[in-house]
PDB file of C-alpha atoms in Angstrom:
ATOM      1  CA  MET A   1     -13.334 -32.625  -8.509  1.00  0.00           C
ATOM      2  CA  ASP A   2     -12.251 -35.089 -11.026  1.00  0.00           C
ATOM      3  CA  SER A   3     -14.754 -36.392 -13.648  1.00  0.00           C
ATOM      4  CA  SER A   4     -15.014 -40.098 -11.255  1.00  0.00           C
ATOM      5  CA  THR A   5     -16.184 -38.172  -8.696  1.00  0.00           C
ATOM      6  CA  THR A   6     -18.874 -36.280 -10.844  1.00  0.00           C
ATOM      7  CA  THR A   7     -20.216 -38.962 -12.751  1.00  0.00           C
ATOM      8  CA  SER A   8     -21.093 -40.841  -9.337  1.00  0.00           C
ATOM      9  CA  THR A   9     -22.220 -38.222  -7.387  1.00  0.00           C
ATOM     10  CA  ASP A  10     -24.286 -37.990 -11.162  1.00  0.00           C
ATOM     11  CA  SER A  11     -26.165 -41.401 -10.488  1.00  0.00           C
ATOM     12  CA  GLU A  12     -26.390 -41.262  -6.452  1.00  0.00           C
ATOM     13  CA  VAL A  13     -30.047 -41.882  -5.872  1.00  0.00           C
ATOM     14  CA  ALA A  14     -30.864 -39.495  -2.562  1.00  0.00           C
ATOM     15  CA  TYR A  15     -34.340 -40.243  -2.797  1.00  0.00           C
ATOM     16  CA  ASP A  16     -36.544 -42.851  -4.581  1.00  0.00           C
ATOM     17  CA  ILE A  17     -39.911 -43.613  -5.194  1.00  0.00           C
ATOM     18  CA  PRO A  18     -40.788 -46.436  -7.375  1.00  0.00           C
ATOM     19  CA  PRO A  19     -41.934 -46.573 -10.275  1.00  0.00           C
ATOM     20  CA  ILE A  20     -42.087 -42.593 -10.293  1.00  0.00           C
ATOM     21  CA  LEU A  21     -39.427 -40.523  -9.405  1.00  0.00           C
ATOM     22  CA  LYS A  22     -35.520 -40.396  -8.634  1.00  0.00           C
ATOM     23  CA  VAL A  23     -34.362 -37.375  -6.651  1.00  0.00           C
ATOM     24  CA  TYR A  24     -30.306 -37.802  -7.496  1.00  0.00           C
ATOM     25  CA  LYS A  25     -27.797 -36.435  -4.983  1.00  0.00           C
ATOM     26  CA  ASN A  26     -26.864 -33.726  -7.393  1.00  0.00           C
ATOM     27  CA  GLY A  27     -30.402 -32.175  -7.337  1.00  0.00           C
ATOM     28  CA  ARG A  28     -31.476 -33.932 -10.547  1.00  0.00           C
ATOM     29  CA  ILE A  29     -34.632 -35.244 -10.975  1.00  0.00           C
ATOM     30  CA  GLU A  30     -35.929 -37.950 -13.250  1.00  0.00           C
ATOM     31  CA  ARG A  31     -39.371 -38.488 -14.147  1.00  0.00           C
ATOM     32  CA  LEU A  32     -40.131 -42.056 -14.772  1.00  0.00           C
ATOM     33  CA  GLU A  33     -43.729 -41.782 -15.374  1.00  0.00           C
ATOM     34  CA  GLY A  34     -46.390 -39.117 -16.818  1.00  0.00           C
ATOM     35  CA  VAL A  35     -43.906 -37.818 -18.834  1.00  0.00           C
ATOM     36  CA  GLU A  36     -45.343 -38.454 -22.810  1.00  0.00           C
ATOM     37  CA  VAL A  37     -46.554 -36.255 -24.370  1.00  0.00           C
ATOM     38  CA  ALA A  38     -49.566 -35.746 -26.774  1.00  0.00           C
ATOM     39  CA  PRO A  39     -49.973 -32.771 -29.077  1.00  0.00           C
ATOM     40  CA  PRO A  40     -53.269 -30.530 -29.051  1.00  0.00           C
ATOM     41  CA  GLY A  41     -55.660 -30.414 -32.200  1.00  0.00           C
ATOM     42  CA  LEU A  42     -58.501 -31.842 -33.660  1.00  0.00           C
ATOM     43  CA  ASP A  43     -59.463 -35.211 -32.533  1.00  0.00           C
ATOM     44  CA  PRO A  44     -60.762 -37.383 -35.432  1.00  0.00           C
ATOM     45  CA  GLU A  45     -62.823 -39.558 -33.075  1.00  0.00           C
ATOM     46  CA  THR A  46     -64.816 -37.188 -30.996  1.00  0.00           C
ATOM     47  CA  ASN A  47     -64.417 -34.216 -33.101  1.00  0.00           C
ATOM     48  CA  VAL A  48     -63.308 -32.070 -29.963  1.00  0.00           C
ATOM     49  CA  GLU A  49     -60.523 -29.160 -30.810  1.00  0.00           C
ATOM     50  CA  SER A  50     -58.216 -28.412 -28.173  1.00  0.00           C
ATOM     51  CA  LYS A  51     -55.088 -26.131 -27.817  1.00  0.00           C
ATOM     52  CA  ASP A  52     -52.761 -24.976 -25.512  1.00  0.00           C
ATOM     53  CA  ILE A  53     -52.303 -21.639 -23.956  1.00  0.00           C
ATOM     54  CA  VAL A  54     -50.363 -19.804 -21.379  1.00  0.00           C
ATOM     55  CA  ILE A  55     -52.207 -18.392 -17.857  1.00  0.00           C
ATOM     56  CA  SER A  56     -48.615 -16.561 -16.494  1.00  0.00           C
ATOM     57  CA  GLU A  57     -45.978 -16.747 -17.994  1.00  0.00           C
ATOM     58  CA  LYS A  58     -44.131 -16.051 -14.944  1.00  0.00           C
ATOM     59  CA  ASP A  59     -45.369 -18.712 -13.194  1.00  0.00           C
ATOM     60  CA  GLY A  60     -44.880 -21.594 -15.926  1.00  0.00           C
ATOM     61  CA  LEU A  61     -48.781 -21.801 -15.761  1.00  0.00           C
ATOM     62  CA  SER A  62     -51.106 -23.412 -18.566  1.00  0.00           C
ATOM     63  CA  ALA A  63     -53.288 -25.168 -19.877  1.00  0.00           C
ATOM     64  CA  ARG A  64     -55.076 -27.575 -22.592  1.00  0.00           C
ATOM     65  CA  LEU A  65     -58.695 -26.231 -23.983  1.00  0.00           C
ATOM     66  CA  TYR A  66     -61.110 -28.141 -25.302  1.00  0.00           C
ATOM     67  CA  ILE A  67     -64.437 -27.208 -27.250  1.00  0.00           C
ATOM     68  CA  PRO A  68     -66.783 -29.519 -29.281  1.00  0.00           C
ATOM     69  CA  LYS A  69     -66.377 -28.731 -32.935  1.00  0.00           C
ATOM     70  CA  THR A  70     -69.920 -28.228 -33.500  1.00  0.00           C
ATOM     71  CA  THR A  71     -70.040 -25.540 -30.964  1.00  0.00           C
ATOM     72  CA  TYR A  72     -69.341 -22.854 -33.642  1.00  0.00           C
ATOM     73  CA  ALA A  73     -72.974 -21.411 -33.884  1.00  0.00           C
ATOM     74  CA  PRO A  74     -72.626 -17.464 -32.389  1.00  0.00           C
ATOM     75  CA  GLN A  75     -73.701 -17.380 -29.199  1.00  0.00           C
ATOM     76  CA  GLN A  76     -73.996 -21.073 -28.057  1.00  0.00           C
ATOM     77  CA  LYS A  77     -72.876 -21.839 -24.396  1.00  0.00           C
ATOM     78  CA  LEU A  78     -71.999 -25.376 -23.037  1.00  0.00           C
ATOM     79  CA  PRO A  79     -71.344 -25.814 -19.564  1.00  0.00           C
ATOM     80  CA  LEU A  80     -67.647 -25.433 -18.384  1.00  0.00           C
ATOM     81  CA  LEU A  81     -65.390 -28.411 -17.099  1.00  0.00           C
ATOM     82  CA  VAL A  82     -62.055 -27.760 -15.208  1.00  0.00           C
ATOM     83  CA  TYR A  83     -60.252 -31.065 -15.020  1.00  0.00           C
ATOM     84  CA  PHE A  84     -57.533 -31.229 -12.323  1.00  0.00           C
ATOM     85  CA  HIS A  85     -55.068 -34.462 -13.346  1.00  0.00           C
ATOM     86  CA  GLY A  86     -53.306 -36.936 -10.802  1.00  0.00           C
ATOM     87  CA  GLY A  87     -50.365 -38.098 -10.472  1.00  0.00           C
ATOM     88  CA  ALA A  88     -49.294 -38.026  -6.321  1.00  0.00           C
ATOM     89  CA  PHE A  89     -48.565 -33.221  -7.188  1.00  0.00           C
ATOM     90  CA  ILE A  90     -45.177 -35.174  -8.503  1.00  0.00           C
ATOM     91  CA  ILE A  91     -46.097 -36.871 -12.539  1.00  0.00           C
ATOM     92  CA  GLU A  92     -48.344 -36.101 -14.853  1.00  0.00           C
ATOM     93  CA  THR A  93     -49.336 -33.579 -16.740  1.00  0.00           C
ATOM     94  CA  PRO A  94     -53.008 -31.895 -19.218  1.00  0.00           C
ATOM     95  CA  PHE A  95     -50.759 -32.978 -22.153  1.00  0.00           C
ATOM     96  CA  SER A  96     -50.067 -36.964 -21.340  1.00  0.00           C
ATOM     97  CA  PRO A  97     -52.310 -39.165 -23.881  1.00  0.00           C
ATOM     98  CA  ASN A  98     -54.006 -40.994 -21.447  1.00  0.00           C
ATOM     99  CA  TYR A  99     -55.592 -37.098 -19.820  1.00  0.00           C
ATOM    100  CA  HIS A 100     -55.957 -36.034 -23.153  1.00  0.00           C
ATOM    101  CA  ASN A 101     -57.668 -38.628 -24.380  1.00  0.00           C
ATOM    102  CA  LEU A 102     -60.060 -38.550 -21.287  1.00  0.00           C
ATOM    103  CA  LEU A 103     -60.617 -34.760 -21.854  1.00  0.00           C
ATOM    104  CA  ASN A 104     -61.692 -35.621 -25.857  1.00  0.00           C
ATOM    105  CA  ASN A 105     -64.195 -38.319 -24.507  1.00  0.00           C
ATOM    106  CA  ILE A 106     -65.670 -36.142 -21.627  1.00  0.00           C
ATOM    107  CA  VAL A 107     -66.137 -32.668 -23.611  1.00  0.00           C
ATOM    108  CA  SER A 108     -67.846 -34.683 -26.963  1.00  0.00           C
ATOM    109  CA  LYS A 109     -69.888 -36.832 -24.182  1.00  0.00           C
ATOM    110  CA  ALA A 110     -71.126 -34.259 -21.946  1.00  0.00           C
ATOM    111  CA  ASN A 111     -71.116 -31.576 -24.859  1.00  0.00           C
ATOM    112  CA  VAL A 112     -68.819 -28.911 -22.350  1.00  0.00           C
ATOM    113  CA  ILE A 113     -65.968 -27.115 -22.631  1.00  0.00           C
ATOM    114  CA  GLY A 114     -63.144 -28.666 -20.878  1.00  0.00           C
ATOM    115  CA  VAL A 115     -59.945 -26.538 -19.231  1.00  0.00           C
ATOM    116  CA  SER A 116     -57.361 -29.168 -18.491  1.00  0.00           C
ATOM    117  CA  VAL A 117     -54.489 -27.283 -15.566  1.00  0.00           C
ATOM    118  CA  HIS A 118     -51.000 -27.488 -15.816  1.00  0.00           C
ATOM    119  CA  TYR A 119     -50.168 -26.935 -12.730  1.00  0.00           C
ATOM    120  CA  ARG A 120     -46.454 -27.014 -11.438  1.00  0.00           C
ATOM    121  CA  ARG A 121     -45.225 -30.156  -9.386  1.00  0.00           C
ATOM    122  CA  ALA A 122     -43.212 -31.046  -6.135  1.00  0.00           C
ATOM    123  CA  PRO A 123     -40.300 -31.493  -5.029  1.00  0.00           C
ATOM    124  CA  GLU A 124     -38.884 -28.721  -7.291  1.00  0.00           C
ATOM    125  CA  HIS A 125     -42.701 -26.791  -6.668  1.00  0.00           C
ATOM    126  CA  PRO A 126     -44.241 -28.251  -3.550  1.00  0.00           C
ATOM    127  CA  VAL A 127     -47.619 -28.620  -1.701  1.00  0.00           C
ATOM    128  CA  PRO A 128     -48.990 -25.853  -2.169  1.00  0.00           C
ATOM    129  CA  VAL A 129     -48.335 -24.143  -5.087  1.00  0.00           C
ATOM    130  CA  ALA A 130     -50.148 -27.172  -7.517  1.00  0.00           C
ATOM    131  CA  HIS A 131     -53.509 -25.735  -5.435  1.00  0.00           C
ATOM    132  CA  GLU A 132     -52.321 -21.656  -5.436  1.00  0.00           C
ATOM    133  CA  ASP A 133     -51.579 -22.286  -9.348  1.00  0.00           C
ATOM    134  CA  SER A 134     -54.851 -23.869 -10.048  1.00  0.00           C
ATOM    135  CA  TRP A 135     -56.532 -21.127  -8.133  1.00  0.00           C
ATOM    136  CA  SER A 136     -54.971 -18.335 -10.489  1.00  0.00           C
ATOM    137  CA  ALA A 137     -56.394 -21.037 -13.097  1.00  0.00           C
ATOM    138  CA  LEU A 138     -59.687 -20.533 -11.755  1.00  0.00           C
ATOM    139  CA  LYS A 139     -59.165 -16.783 -11.175  1.00  0.00           C
ATOM    140  CA  TRP A 140     -58.423 -16.424 -15.379  1.00  0.00           C
ATOM    141  CA  VAL A 141     -61.162 -19.040 -16.292  1.00  0.00           C
ATOM    142  CA  ALA A 142     -63.164 -16.199 -14.035  1.00  0.00           C
ATOM    143  CA  SER A 143     -61.262 -13.530 -15.772  1.00  0.00           C
ATOM    144  CA  HIS A 144     -64.093 -14.143 -18.981  1.00  0.00           C
ATOM    145  CA  VAL A 145     -67.505 -14.023 -17.313  1.00  0.00           C
ATOM    146  CA  GLY A 146     -69.446 -11.064 -19.341  1.00  0.00           C
ATOM    147  CA  GLU A 147     -68.007 -12.282 -22.501  1.00  0.00           C
ATOM    148  CA  ASN A 148     -64.711 -10.113 -21.200  1.00  0.00           C
ATOM    149  CA  GLY A 149     -61.475 -11.603 -21.519  1.00  0.00           C
ATOM    150  CA  VAL A 150     -59.270 -12.840 -24.330  1.00  0.00           C
ATOM    151  CA  GLU A 151     -59.414 -16.531 -24.495  1.00  0.00           C
ATOM    152  CA  GLU A 152     -62.698 -16.842 -27.480  1.00  0.00           C
ATOM    153  CA  TRP A 153     -63.724 -20.463 -26.929  1.00  0.00           C
ATOM    154  CA  LEU A 154     -63.871 -19.109 -23.220  1.00  0.00           C
ATOM    155  CA  LYS A 155     -65.828 -15.931 -23.328  1.00  0.00           C
ATOM    156  CA  ASN A 156     -68.205 -16.926 -26.410  1.00  0.00           C
ATOM    157  CA  HIS A 157     -68.908 -20.405 -25.812  1.00  0.00           C
ATOM    158  CA  ALA A 158     -68.525 -21.149 -21.946  1.00  0.00           C
ATOM    159  CA  ASP A 159     -72.049 -21.346 -19.504  1.00  0.00           C
ATOM    160  CA  PHE A 160     -70.087 -19.742 -16.561  1.00  0.00           C
ATOM    161  CA  GLU A 161     -73.695 -20.552 -14.148  1.00  0.00           C
ATOM    162  CA  LYS A 162     -73.310 -24.516 -15.088  1.00  0.00           C
ATOM    163  CA  VAL A 163     -69.096 -24.526 -14.186  1.00  0.00           C
ATOM    164  CA  PHE A 164     -67.842 -28.471 -12.762  1.00  0.00           C
ATOM    165  CA  PHE A 165     -64.378 -29.262 -11.697  1.00  0.00           C
ATOM    166  CA  ALA A 166     -63.287 -32.890 -11.461  1.00  0.00           C
ATOM    167  CA  GLY A 167     -59.847 -34.388 -10.956  1.00  0.00           C
ATOM    168  CA  ASP A 168     -58.154 -37.817  -9.911  1.00  0.00           C
ATOM    169  CA  SER A 169     -56.127 -38.810  -6.919  1.00  0.00           C
ATOM    170  CA  ALA A 170     -53.994 -35.352  -6.447  1.00  0.00           C
ATOM    171  CA  GLY A 171     -56.164 -33.242  -8.985  1.00  0.00           C
ATOM    172  CA  ALA A 172     -59.115 -34.438  -6.769  1.00  0.00           C
ATOM    173  CA  ASN A 173     -57.751 -33.014  -3.982  1.00  0.00           C
ATOM    174  CA  ILE A 174     -57.059 -30.056  -5.560  1.00  0.00           C
ATOM    175  CA  ALA A 175     -61.210 -29.678  -6.751  1.00  0.00           C
ATOM    176  CA  SER A 176     -62.246 -30.861  -3.362  1.00  0.00           C
ATOM    177  CA  TYR A 177     -59.900 -27.761  -1.983  1.00  0.00           C
ATOM    178  CA  LEU A 178     -60.905 -24.831  -4.953  1.00  0.00           C
ATOM    179  CA  GLY A 179     -64.430 -25.835  -4.408  1.00  0.00           C
ATOM    180  CA  ILE A 180     -64.335 -24.902  -0.426  1.00  0.00           C
ATOM    181  CA  ARG A 181     -62.033 -22.119  -1.436  1.00  0.00           C
ATOM    182  CA  VAL A 182     -64.908 -20.614  -3.795  1.00  0.00           C
ATOM    183  CA  GLY A 183     -67.347 -21.190  -1.351  1.00  0.00           C
ATOM    184  CA  LEU A 184     -65.266 -19.028   1.002  1.00  0.00           C
ATOM    185  CA  GLU A 185     -63.748 -16.290  -1.203  1.00  0.00           C
ATOM    186  CA  GLY A 186     -65.868 -16.620  -4.016  1.00  0.00           C
ATOM    187  CA  LEU A 187     -65.454 -15.582  -8.102  1.00  0.00           C
ATOM    188  CA  PRO A 188     -68.449 -13.219  -9.320  1.00  0.00           C
ATOM    189  CA  GLY A 189     -70.289 -14.429 -12.244  1.00  0.00           C
ATOM    190  CA  LEU A 190     -68.920 -18.595 -11.860  1.00  0.00           C
ATOM    191  CA  LYS A 191     -71.511 -20.649  -9.740  1.00  0.00           C
ATOM    192  CA  LEU A 192     -70.199 -24.067  -8.890  1.00  0.00           C
ATOM    193  CA  GLU A 193     -72.836 -26.553  -9.913  1.00  0.00           C
ATOM    194  CA  GLY A 194     -70.880 -29.865  -9.882  1.00  0.00           C
ATOM    195  CA  VAL A 195     -67.375 -31.587  -8.365  1.00  0.00           C
ATOM    196  CA  VAL A 196     -66.391 -34.379  -9.482  1.00  0.00           C
ATOM    197  CA  LEU A 197     -63.627 -36.379  -7.294  1.00  0.00           C
ATOM    198  CA  VAL A 198     -62.198 -40.050  -8.801  1.00  0.00           C
ATOM    199  CA  HIS A 199     -60.319 -41.696  -6.043  1.00  0.00           C
ATOM    200  CA  PRO A 200     -59.187 -38.771  -4.474  1.00  0.00           C
ATOM    201  CA  TYR A 201     -55.442 -38.171  -2.411  1.00  0.00           C
ATOM    202  CA  PHE A 202     -56.720 -37.080   0.796  1.00  0.00           C
ATOM    203  CA  TRP A 203     -54.878 -38.866   3.649  1.00  0.00           C
ATOM    204  CA  GLY A 204     -54.734 -38.463   7.962  1.00  0.00           C
ATOM    205  CA  THR A 205     -53.218 -39.685  11.126  1.00  0.00           C
ATOM    206  CA  GLU A 206     -55.150 -41.508  12.350  1.00  0.00           C
ATOM    207  CA  PRO A 207     -55.739 -44.841  10.178  1.00  0.00           C
ATOM    208  CA  LEU A 208     -59.546 -45.737   9.380  1.00  0.00           C
ATOM    209  CA  GLU A 209     -60.375 -49.220  10.213  1.00  0.00           C
ATOM    210  CA  CYS A 210     -59.861 -50.376   6.634  1.00  0.00           C
ATOM    211  CA  GLU A 211     -56.545 -48.748   6.687  1.00  0.00           C
ATOM    212  CA  VAL A 212     -54.968 -50.718  10.152  1.00  0.00           C
ATOM    213  CA  GLU A 213     -54.520 -54.261   8.336  1.00  0.00           C
ATOM    214  CA  GLN A 214     -52.604 -52.056   5.805  1.00  0.00           C
ATOM    215  CA  ALA A 215     -49.261 -50.490   7.678  1.00  0.00           C
ATOM    216  CA  GLU A 216     -46.907 -50.632   5.274  1.00  0.00           C
ATOM    217  CA  GLY A 217     -48.801 -49.121   2.131  1.00  0.00           C
ATOM    218  CA  ALA A 218     -49.564 -46.451   4.956  1.00  0.00           C
ATOM    219  CA  ALA A 219     -46.802 -45.757   5.791  1.00  0.00           C
ATOM    220  CA  LYS A 220     -45.440 -44.543   2.044  1.00  0.00           C
ATOM    221  CA  VAL A 221     -48.463 -42.424   1.888  1.00  0.00           C
ATOM    222  CA  HIS A 222     -47.625 -40.558   4.850  1.00  0.00           C
ATOM    223  CA  GLN A 223     -43.665 -40.474   3.367  1.00  0.00           C
ATOM    224  CA  LEU A 224     -45.112 -39.663   0.482  1.00  0.00           C
ATOM    225  CA  TRP A 225     -47.008 -36.618   1.578  1.00  0.00           C
ATOM    226  CA  ARG A 226     -43.977 -34.934   3.521  1.00  0.00           C
ATOM    227  CA  PHE A 227     -42.051 -35.198   0.154  1.00  0.00           C
ATOM    228  CA  THR A 228     -44.786 -33.918  -1.522  1.00  0.00           C
ATOM    229  CA  CYS A 229     -45.262 -31.182   1.048  1.00  0.00           C
ATOM    230  CA  PRO A 230     -42.239 -30.028   3.291  1.00  0.00           C
ATOM    231  CA  THR A 231     -43.121 -27.610   5.396  1.00  0.00           C
ATOM    232  CA  THR A 232     -46.524 -29.987   6.359  1.00  0.00           C
ATOM    233  CA  THR A 233     -47.645 -30.329   9.822  1.00  0.00           C
ATOM    234  CA  GLY A 234     -48.317 -34.177   8.892  1.00  0.00           C
ATOM    235  CA  SER A 235     -51.333 -36.119   7.968  1.00  0.00           C
ATOM    236  CA  ASP A 236     -53.364 -34.480   9.355  1.00  0.00           C
ATOM    237  CA  ASP A 237     -52.639 -30.780   7.391  1.00  0.00           C
ATOM    238  CA  PRO A 238     -55.988 -29.580   6.374  1.00  0.00           C
ATOM    239  CA  ILE A 239     -55.144 -30.044   2.928  1.00  0.00           C
ATOM    240  CA  ILE A 240     -54.669 -33.594   2.645  1.00  0.00           C
ATOM    241  CA  ASN A 241     -57.289 -34.866   5.403  1.00  0.00           C
ATOM    242  CA  PRO A 242     -61.016 -32.512   5.176  1.00  0.00           C
ATOM    243  CA  GLY A 243     -61.234 -33.975   8.519  1.00  0.00           C
ATOM    244  CA  GLN A 244     -58.621 -31.193   9.744  1.00  0.00           C
ATOM    245  CA  ASP A 245     -60.533 -28.749   7.736  1.00  0.00           C
ATOM    246  CA  PRO A 246     -63.378 -26.606   9.558  1.00  0.00           C
ATOM    247  CA  ASN A 247     -64.065 -24.792   6.078  1.00  0.00           C
ATOM    248  CA  LEU A 248     -65.685 -27.793   4.778  1.00  0.00           C
ATOM    249  CA  GLY A 249     -69.084 -27.120   4.933  1.00  0.00           C
ATOM    250  CA  LYS A 250     -68.759 -23.898   2.579  1.00  0.00           C
ATOM    251  CA  LEU A 251     -68.057 -26.118  -0.401  1.00  0.00           C
ATOM    252  CA  ALA A 252     -69.423 -23.772  -3.126  1.00  0.00           C
ATOM    253  CA  SER A 253     -70.855 -26.915  -5.402  1.00  0.00           C
ATOM    254  CA  GLY A 254     -74.411 -28.238  -4.554  1.00  0.00           C
ATOM    255  CA  ARG A 255     -73.454 -31.999  -5.802  1.00  0.00           C
ATOM    256  CA  VAL A 256     -70.841 -34.402  -5.550  1.00  0.00           C
ATOM    257  CA  LEU A 257     -69.698 -37.621  -6.528  1.00  0.00           C
ATOM    258  CA  VAL A 258     -67.208 -39.594  -5.470  1.00  0.00           C
ATOM    259  CA  PHE A 259     -65.780 -42.164  -6.984  1.00  0.00           C
ATOM    260  CA  VAL A 260     -64.040 -45.233  -4.929  1.00  0.00           C
ATOM    261  CA  ALA A 261     -62.045 -48.219  -6.160  1.00  0.00           C
ATOM    262  CA  GLU A 262     -62.426 -51.805  -4.138  1.00  0.00           C
ATOM    263  CA  LYS A 263     -58.630 -52.347  -3.968  1.00  0.00           C
ATOM    264  CA  ASP A 264     -57.482 -48.964  -3.673  1.00  0.00           C
ATOM    265  CA  LEU A 265     -55.985 -48.217  -0.463  1.00  0.00           C
ATOM    266  CA  LEU A 266     -57.262 -44.712  -0.814  1.00  0.00           C
ATOM    267  CA  LYS A 267     -60.702 -45.633  -0.970  1.00  0.00           C
ATOM    268  CA  GLY A 268     -61.876 -45.603   2.728  1.00  0.00           C
ATOM    269  CA  ARG A 269     -61.034 -41.497   2.418  1.00  0.00           C
ATOM    270  CA  GLY A 270     -63.644 -40.955  -0.284  1.00  0.00           C
ATOM    271  CA  LEU A 271     -66.084 -42.976   1.773  1.00  0.00           C
ATOM    272  CA  TYR A 272     -64.936 -40.624   4.620  1.00  0.00           C
ATOM    273  CA  TYR A 273     -64.987 -37.622   2.761  1.00  0.00           C
ATOM    274  CA  LYS A 274     -68.827 -38.335   1.822  1.00  0.00           C
ATOM    275  CA  GLU A 275     -69.600 -38.816   5.651  1.00  0.00           C
ATOM    276  CA  LEU A 276     -68.021 -35.429   6.406  1.00  0.00           C
ATOM    277  CA  LEU A 277     -69.533 -33.700   4.413  1.00  0.00           C
ATOM    278  CA  GLU A 278     -72.867 -35.519   5.916  1.00  0.00           C
ATOM    279  CA  LYS A 279     -71.439 -34.259   9.078  1.00  0.00           C
ATOM    280  CA  SER A 280     -70.933 -30.775   7.734  1.00  0.00           C
ATOM    281  CA  ASP A 281     -72.778 -27.921   7.469  1.00  0.00           C
ATOM    282  CA  TRP A 282     -72.518 -28.329   3.896  1.00  0.00           C
ATOM    283  CA  SER A 283     -76.636 -28.399   2.669  1.00  0.00           C
ATOM    284  CA  GLY A 284     -76.075 -30.485  -1.027  1.00  0.00           C
ATOM    285  CA  VAL A 285     -76.048 -33.618  -2.227  1.00  0.00           C
ATOM    286  CA  VAL A 286     -72.490 -36.024  -1.664  1.00  0.00           C
ATOM    287  CA  ASP A 287     -73.063 -40.082  -3.570  1.00  0.00           C
ATOM    288  CA  VAL A 288     -70.160 -42.322  -4.019  1.00  0.00           C
ATOM    289  CA  VAL A 289     -69.732 -44.724  -6.339  1.00  0.00           C
ATOM    290  CA  GLU A 290     -67.204 -48.182  -5.897  1.00  0.00           C
ATOM    291  CA  THR A 291     -65.800 -49.817  -8.150  1.00  0.00           C
ATOM    292  CA  LYS A 292     -65.388 -53.876  -7.938  1.00  0.00           C
ATOM    293  CA  ASP A 293     -62.153 -55.121  -8.547  1.00  0.00           C
ATOM    294  CA  GLU A 294     -60.052 -52.949  -9.706  1.00  0.00           C
ATOM    295  CA  GLY A 295     -57.176 -50.653  -7.693  1.00  0.00           C
ATOM    296  CA  HIS A 296     -56.256 -46.600  -7.766  1.00  0.00           C
ATOM    297  CA  VAL A 297     -56.668 -44.791 -11.469  1.00  0.00           C
ATOM    298  CA  PHE A 298     -57.740 -48.148 -12.768  1.00  0.00           C
ATOM    299  CA  HIS A 299     -59.451 -46.168 -15.471  1.00  0.00           C
ATOM    300  CA  MET A 300     -56.194 -44.249 -16.214  1.00  0.00           C
ATOM    301  CA  LEU A 301     -54.014 -47.163 -16.281  1.00  0.00           C
ATOM    302  CA  ASP A 302     -56.604 -49.394 -18.304  1.00  0.00           C
ATOM    303  CA  PRO A 303     -58.731 -46.589 -20.048  1.00  0.00           C
ATOM    304  CA  ASN A 304     -60.393 -49.064 -22.516  1.00  0.00           C
ATOM    305  CA  CYS A 305     -61.781 -51.934 -19.915  1.00  0.00           C
ATOM    306  CA  GLU A 306     -65.276 -51.696 -19.004  1.00  0.00           C
ATOM    307  CA  ASN A 307     -65.310 -50.583 -15.328  1.00  0.00           C
ATOM    308  CA  ALA A 308     -63.413 -47.149 -17.089  1.00  0.00           C
ATOM    309  CA  LYS A 309     -65.732 -46.744 -19.977  1.00  0.00           C
ATOM    310  CA  ALA A 310     -69.127 -46.972 -17.145  1.00  0.00           C
ATOM    311  CA  LEU A 311     -66.791 -44.462 -14.355  1.00  0.00           C
ATOM    312  CA  LEU A 312     -66.438 -42.610 -17.504  1.00  0.00           C
ATOM    313  CA  ASN A 313     -70.340 -42.830 -18.738  1.00  0.00           C
ATOM    314  CA  GLN A 314     -71.384 -41.637 -14.822  1.00  0.00           C
ATOM    315  CA  ILE A 315     -68.860 -38.610 -15.020  1.00  0.00           C
ATOM    316  CA  VAL A 316     -71.049 -37.462 -18.027  1.00  0.00           C
ATOM    317  CA  SER A 317     -74.713 -38.322 -16.596  1.00  0.00           C
ATOM    318  CA  PHE A 318     -73.537 -36.373 -13.585  1.00  0.00           C
ATOM    319  CA  ILE A 319     -72.340 -33.294 -15.976  1.00  0.00           C
ATOM    320  CA  LYS A 320     -75.819 -33.730 -18.361  1.00  0.00           C
ATOM    321  CA  GLN A 321     -78.018 -34.651 -15.233  1.00  0.00           C
ATOM    322  CA  ASP A 322     -79.033 -37.326 -17.053  1.00  0.00           C
TER     323      ASP A 322
END
């Protein structure tokens, strides 16, 4: 093969998901968004300290941990927030500047310990690898119950009786999945108190009433799901459609807060999730907050806007039970 043929193959796109990713015919994957990295350390604005830890070197599984700098009294215990970032299971990491800043702010305002999970992403690692990685991360977190484990911040300062899961978009999908899995399998010593789902990435084969007139966007969601999970049965796979999950009612948390955005194609799925939970044998309380005039994950795209600040404060209030 001459060099011109090689160059041609290198630049030929096999699959394009604008504006986030390109897959080239030679197998190379180019992420176009969510690739910036903010270093860990002490954030002077929030007085929150962070550090990166490896959970499994073999699986490339890691996390960024957060602690309020004021929390160095030997026995002071704080609620624990486990966060799962969004990005369609394809892009972003806990180290992206906007996620790093979001966690600094939540940890500071809610006065919690934070664990932001770096799961492996599609297409190199198709769904459900992200879900299995997140479950492994959760089991690692739970290994610190009873002041065991290797991570000082968790074993000395995390209150495992007050654990919260949160995530946005694909991360909200993972947070819901893990809430159900804790209900099914249990994690001894860990009590899940609340789950926060921001613009959750759920879908289904049958369009909801609000989706009927958005056929083009809906088709893209179907295609995106199949791209990230090639082995799926389709958009009624229980991972993407909670209406098809017979175990939804096993959700371990007694409180759930769902955020939806008025201009988000996925808005109907967040509302439907509330309806499904209330129809199941789950006995908790689920609330939905809708943000007017905003689109999908607007709070990550414009974190300094007033609606983003309001959303952040509502997450904090949910954790603190204000």
